[in-house]
Amino acid sequence: MKTVWMTSLVSSEDQVKKVFSQLKTYGLEVKGHFWEDSLEKMAWMNVREELLKPDVALWLILASKENLLNPSIRYGLALLTITLQAKKGLSFPLVILTLGDPISSATLPTPLKGADLLSLTDPVMVAKLVSRVHAPLKPVVSEYRLDIYGTPQIGQWFEIGPGNVTWPGAMFGVTGAEISFHAVGQKGSLPAQSVLNFPLKGLKLTLREKEHTAWAVQNQLDPESSYFVKVTGFPESILFGSYAREYAGEVYVVELK
C-alpha cells in the first residue's frame, strides 16, 4: 500500500489527527512526525530513512505561513528535500499544505519550489492529494547531482557531481557559512581518503548580488565520482559546478533559506 508521510510544522495534535483521518478515509496509509527545529543536532536527518522507504509515495508538509518564514525551518526542510530528491528523484511528490491560503512558490528555498501548494481550506484538498499519490512520476533529468550528509559527529557535508557528462574539475561556494574541508571520491558515500589535484581555497564569486566563498579542485569527475565539501554553519545559498582555470563552466545556485 502506498504511504503518505506527513511532517507537521504545526504543533496542534488535533489538527494533525484531523488530516490523518481525512486521508485514511480515502484509503491512504498515513504516517508522520512533528518537526524538530534544531539545526545544531541536525534533527532534519531524523526522518530521512523513513521518507526513503519504498512504500512512501508522497511527502506532505503541514505548515502555517509563519512556519515557512522561519529561516531555521526553511534550511532544514531544504536539506531534507535535497537528500530525498537525490535518492528518489526530482519528480518525487512533495506537497505543502498550509492552514490558510497557499503561499507563493517564489518565496520558498530552491529545493521546495517544485512542491504542490494546497490549502487546508480547499474543499477538494484530499481528492487532490489522492490524485497526486497515484499519478505516474515523470522522470526529470538534471545536469548535476546534489546530495547532503550530516550527523553531529561527522558534520555537514555536501556532495556534488555531473549528471551525464564529465567535469574537468569542480567548485563549491557558500554565503553565510564557511567551508572547512573537501575531498573527491566515488559517489554515494564519503571517501576514507582522497587525493586532490590543484586544490584552491578562498575563491570569491558574486552571483545574484551575493558573494560566495568557494573552494575548488581540478580532479576530473564523471557520473560515478563526486566532490565532497564540509560546511560549518548554515549557508543562505550554495554555488557549485564544473571548474577549470582556462574557461568558465556551468554554475548552479541553490537558495537554502
Short mmCIF file of C-alpha atoms in Angstrom, two decimals:
data_model
loop_
_atom_site.label_atom_id
_atom_site.label_comp_id
_atom_site.label_asym_id
_atom_site.label_seq_id
_atom_site.Cartn_x
_atom_site.Cartn_y
_atom_site.Cartn_z
CA MET A 1 0.00 0.00 0.00
CA LYS A 2 1.22 3.48 -0.84
CA THR A 3 2.04 5.61 2.18
CA VAL A 4 1.87 9.36 2.76
CA TRP A 5 4.49 10.66 5.19
CA MET A 6 3.34 13.84 6.91
CA THR A 7 5.70 16.28 8.54
CA SER A 8 3.85 18.70 10.77
CA LEU A 9 5.42 22.07 11.47
CA VAL A 10 2.21 22.84 13.35
CA SER A 11 2.19 21.72 16.99
CA SER A 12 -1.58 21.10 17.21
CA GLU A 13 -2.22 17.37 17.66
CA ASP A 14 -5.93 17.89 16.93
CA GLN A 15 -5.14 19.44 13.56
CA VAL A 16 -2.78 16.61 12.66
CA LYS A 17 -5.31 13.94 13.67
CA LYS A 18 -7.92 15.64 11.52
CA VAL A 19 -5.71 15.49 8.42
CA PHE A 20 -4.76 11.87 9.18
CA SER A 21 -8.44 10.95 9.43
CA GLN A 22 -9.33 12.68 6.16
CA LEU A 23 -6.60 10.88 4.25
CA LYS A 24 -7.37 7.48 5.72
CA THR A 25 -11.00 7.89 4.67
CA TYR A 26 -9.71 7.75 1.09
CA GLY A 27 -7.78 4.55 1.74
CA LEU A 28 -4.33 6.05 2.18
CA GLU A 29 -1.85 4.80 4.75
CA VAL A 30 -0.57 7.82 6.68
CA LYS A 31 2.47 8.08 8.92
CA GLY A 32 4.33 11.07 10.20
CA HIS A 33 6.04 13.14 12.85
CA PHE A 34 6.28 16.60 14.38
CA TRP A 35 9.19 18.66 13.07
CA GLU A 36 12.08 19.30 15.44
CA ASP A 37 13.72 22.63 14.68
CA SER A 38 17.32 22.03 15.75
CA LEU A 39 20.00 22.58 13.11
CA GLU A 40 22.79 22.04 15.65
CA LYS A 41 21.61 18.46 16.22
CA MET A 42 20.85 18.04 12.50
CA ALA A 43 17.37 16.96 13.56
CA TRP A 44 16.18 17.20 9.95
CA MET A 45 18.02 13.89 9.36
CA ASN A 46 15.87 12.02 11.90
CA VAL A 47 13.18 11.03 9.39
CA ARG A 48 15.37 10.61 6.32
CA GLU A 49 15.29 6.81 6.41
CA GLU A 50 11.51 6.77 6.89
CA LEU A 51 10.99 9.00 3.87
CA LEU A 52 13.29 6.85 1.75
CA LYS A 53 11.26 3.68 2.33
CA PRO A 54 9.87 2.29 -0.96
CA ASP A 55 6.22 2.48 0.12
CA VAL A 56 6.35 6.23 0.81
CA ALA A 57 4.73 7.78 -2.28
CA LEU A 58 4.32 11.39 -1.14
CA TRP A 59 5.77 13.79 1.41
CA LEU A 60 3.18 16.11 2.93
CA ILE A 61 4.26 19.15 4.95
CA LEU A 62 1.60 20.75 7.17
CA ALA A 63 2.56 24.33 7.96
CA SER A 64 1.48 27.83 8.77
CA LYS A 65 2.86 30.80 6.85
CA GLU A 66 4.81 31.76 9.97
CA ASN A 67 6.49 28.34 9.99
CA LEU A 68 7.56 28.77 6.39
CA LEU A 69 9.12 32.17 7.07
CA ASN A 70 11.41 30.78 9.77
CA PRO A 71 14.99 30.62 8.32
CA SER A 72 15.97 27.65 10.50
CA ILE A 73 12.92 25.61 9.47
CA ARG A 74 13.38 26.56 5.82
CA TYR A 75 17.00 25.43 5.91
CA GLY A 76 16.22 22.06 7.50
CA LEU A 77 13.39 21.39 5.05
CA ALA A 78 15.60 22.37 2.11
CA LEU A 79 18.35 19.94 3.12
CA LEU A 80 15.94 17.08 3.75
CA THR A 81 14.37 17.74 0.34
CA ILE A 82 17.78 17.66 -1.33
CA THR A 83 18.72 14.25 0.04
CA LEU A 84 15.23 12.87 -0.66
CA GLN A 85 15.35 14.02 -4.28
CA ALA A 86 18.88 12.66 -4.65
CA LYS A 87 17.65 9.17 -3.73
CA LYS A 88 14.05 9.15 -5.06
CA GLY A 89 14.37 11.52 -8.00
CA LEU A 90 13.47 15.14 -8.64
CA SER A 91 9.89 14.20 -9.54
CA PHE A 92 9.12 12.64 -6.14
CA PRO A 93 5.84 14.28 -4.96
CA LEU A 94 6.09 16.98 -2.29
CA VAL A 95 3.01 18.85 -1.10
CA ILE A 96 2.95 21.82 1.27
CA LEU A 97 -0.42 22.10 3.00
CA THR A 98 -0.97 25.47 4.67
CA LEU A 99 -3.51 26.37 7.33
CA GLY A 100 -4.61 29.45 5.39
CA ASP A 101 -4.19 30.48 1.77
CA PRO A 102 -1.36 28.78 -0.13
CA ILE A 103 1.94 30.62 -0.15
CA SER A 104 3.80 31.64 -3.30
CA SER A 105 6.40 29.16 -4.50
CA ALA A 106 8.64 32.13 -5.36
CA THR A 107 9.16 32.75 -1.63
CA LEU A 108 10.47 29.23 -0.92
CA PRO A 109 14.06 27.90 -0.91
CA THR A 110 15.11 26.40 -4.25
CA PRO A 111 14.60 22.70 -3.36
CA LEU A 112 11.00 23.40 -2.29
CA LYS A 113 9.97 25.44 -5.32
CA GLY A 114 8.67 22.37 -7.13
CA ALA A 115 6.24 21.48 -4.33
CA ASP A 116 2.49 21.42 -4.91
CA LEU A 117 0.89 24.12 -2.76
CA LEU A 118 -2.51 23.42 -1.19
CA SER A 119 -4.67 25.00 1.49
CA LEU A 120 -6.38 23.13 4.30
CA THR A 121 -9.49 25.17 3.49
CA ASP A 122 -9.68 23.84 -0.08
CA PRO A 123 -12.84 21.66 -0.19
CA VAL A 124 -11.22 19.21 -2.63
CA MET A 125 -7.83 19.18 -0.91
CA VAL A 126 -7.97 15.48 -0.05
CA ALA A 127 -9.03 14.49 -3.56
CA LYS A 128 -6.07 16.43 -4.96
CA LEU A 129 -3.69 14.63 -2.59
CA VAL A 130 -5.09 11.22 -3.55
CA SER A 131 -4.67 12.09 -7.22
CA ARG A 132 -1.09 13.20 -6.60
CA VAL A 133 -0.25 9.95 -4.80
CA HIS A 134 -1.46 7.82 -7.70
CA ALA A 135 -0.20 9.98 -10.56
CA PRO A 136 2.66 8.38 -12.54
CA LEU A 137 6.03 10.02 -11.98
CA LYS A 138 7.69 11.70 -14.92
CA PRO A 139 11.49 11.28 -14.86
CA VAL A 140 13.39 14.57 -14.58
CA VAL A 141 16.94 14.69 -15.90
CA SER A 142 19.32 17.03 -14.11
CA GLU A 143 22.64 18.41 -15.35
CA TYR A 144 24.16 17.85 -11.91
CA ARG A 145 23.96 15.67 -8.81
CA LEU A 146 23.46 17.16 -5.35
CA ASP A 147 23.17 15.35 -2.02
CA ILE A 148 23.78 16.07 1.66
CA TYR A 149 25.11 14.02 4.57
CA GLY A 150 25.09 15.04 8.19
CA THR A 151 25.39 13.95 11.78
CA PRO A 152 26.65 15.88 14.80
CA GLN A 153 29.69 13.56 14.77
CA ILE A 154 30.90 13.98 11.18
CA GLY A 155 29.40 17.40 10.48
CA GLN A 156 27.56 18.63 7.42
CA TRP A 157 28.79 17.50 4.00
CA PHE A 158 27.51 18.42 0.55
CA GLU A 159 28.10 16.09 -2.41
CA ILE A 160 28.09 17.40 -5.98
CA GLY A 161 28.91 15.91 -9.35
CA PRO A 162 27.96 15.93 -13.04
CA GLY A 163 24.82 14.26 -14.36
CA ASN A 164 25.70 12.56 -17.64
CA VAL A 165 28.85 14.43 -18.62
CA THR A 166 32.42 14.82 -17.33
CA TRP A 167 33.71 17.83 -15.45
CA PRO A 168 37.42 18.79 -15.65
CA GLY A 169 37.17 19.89 -12.02
CA ALA A 170 34.63 21.10 -9.50
CA MET A 171 33.98 24.09 -7.28
CA PHE A 172 31.65 24.73 -4.38
CA GLY A 173 30.88 28.02 -2.66
CA VAL A 174 28.77 29.26 0.24
CA THR A 175 27.40 32.50 1.57
CA GLY A 176 26.69 32.93 5.27
CA ALA A 177 28.85 29.94 6.29
CA GLU A 178 32.38 28.52 5.92
CA ILE A 179 33.95 25.58 4.10
CA SER A 180 36.30 23.60 6.33
CA PHE A 181 37.32 20.51 4.30
CA HIS A 182 36.95 18.94 0.86
CA ALA A 183 37.56 15.58 -0.82
CA VAL A 184 36.95 13.63 -4.03
CA GLY A 185 35.74 10.05 -4.29
CA GLN A 186 33.16 7.62 -5.61
CA LYS A 187 29.61 8.92 -5.48
CA GLY A 188 27.25 7.86 -2.73
CA SER A 189 29.46 7.87 0.37
CA LEU A 190 32.16 9.97 1.99
CA PRO A 191 35.64 8.79 0.93
CA ALA A 192 38.02 7.41 3.55
CA GLN A 193 40.94 9.08 1.78
CA SER A 194 41.35 11.42 -1.14
CA VAL A 195 43.99 12.89 -3.46
CA LEU A 196 43.22 16.42 -4.66
CA ASN A 197 44.55 17.91 -7.87
CA PHE A 198 45.47 21.61 -7.64
CA PRO A 199 43.13 22.41 -4.72
CA LEU A 200 42.09 26.02 -4.28
CA LYS A 201 40.58 27.86 -1.34
CA GLY A 202 39.05 31.28 -0.81
CA LEU A 203 37.77 31.99 -4.32
CA LYS A 204 35.32 34.92 -4.36
CA LEU A 205 32.35 34.76 -6.71
CA THR A 206 29.42 37.16 -6.82
CA LEU A 207 26.15 35.97 -8.30
CA ARG A 208 22.62 37.26 -7.78
CA GLU A 209 24.07 40.08 -5.67
CA LYS A 210 25.55 37.62 -3.17
CA GLU A 211 29.24 36.93 -2.63
CA HIS A 212 30.13 33.27 -2.28
CA THR A 213 33.42 31.98 -0.90
CA ALA A 214 34.40 28.86 -2.83
CA TRP A 215 36.88 26.00 -2.82
CA ALA A 216 37.80 24.05 -5.93
CA VAL A 217 39.76 21.09 -7.29
CA GLN A 218 40.84 20.02 -10.77
CA ASN A 219 40.13 16.32 -10.33
CA GLN A 220 38.17 15.04 -13.32
CA LEU A 221 34.66 13.99 -12.26
CA ASP A 222 32.42 11.62 -14.21
CA PRO A 223 28.85 10.49 -13.36
CA GLU A 224 30.27 7.95 -10.89
CA SER A 225 32.51 10.30 -8.91
CA SER A 226 31.80 13.30 -6.69
CA TYR A 227 33.23 16.32 -4.93
CA PHE A 228 32.51 16.36 -1.18
CA VAL A 229 32.60 19.60 0.82
CA LYS A 230 32.29 20.01 4.59
CA VAL A 231 30.45 23.19 5.56
CA THR A 232 30.43 24.78 9.01
CA GLY A 233 27.34 26.86 9.71
CA PHE A 234 24.11 27.15 7.77
CA PRO A 235 24.61 28.85 4.39
CA GLU A 236 21.92 31.06 2.89
CA SER A 237 22.83 29.68 -0.52
CA ILE A 238 25.35 27.41 -2.22
CA LEU A 239 27.04 27.80 -5.60
CA PHE A 240 28.65 24.89 -7.44
CA GLY A 241 29.58 23.46 -10.81
CA SER A 242 32.44 22.43 -13.05
CA TYR A 243 35.79 24.18 -12.73
CA ALA A 244 38.81 24.69 -14.95
CA ARG A 245 41.34 27.51 -14.94
CA GLU A 246 41.15 28.08 -18.68
CA TYR A 247 37.40 28.54 -19.08
CA ALA A 248 34.21 29.28 -17.19
CA GLY A 249 31.92 26.28 -16.74
CA GLU A 250 28.27 25.95 -15.80
CA VAL A 251 27.46 27.26 -12.32
CA TYR A 252 24.35 26.47 -10.30
CA VAL A 253 22.94 28.35 -7.32
CA VAL A 254 20.63 26.79 -4.72
CA GLU A 255 18.96 29.04 -2.16
CA LEU A 256 18.60 27.27 1.20
CA LYS A 257 16.78 29.86 3.32
#
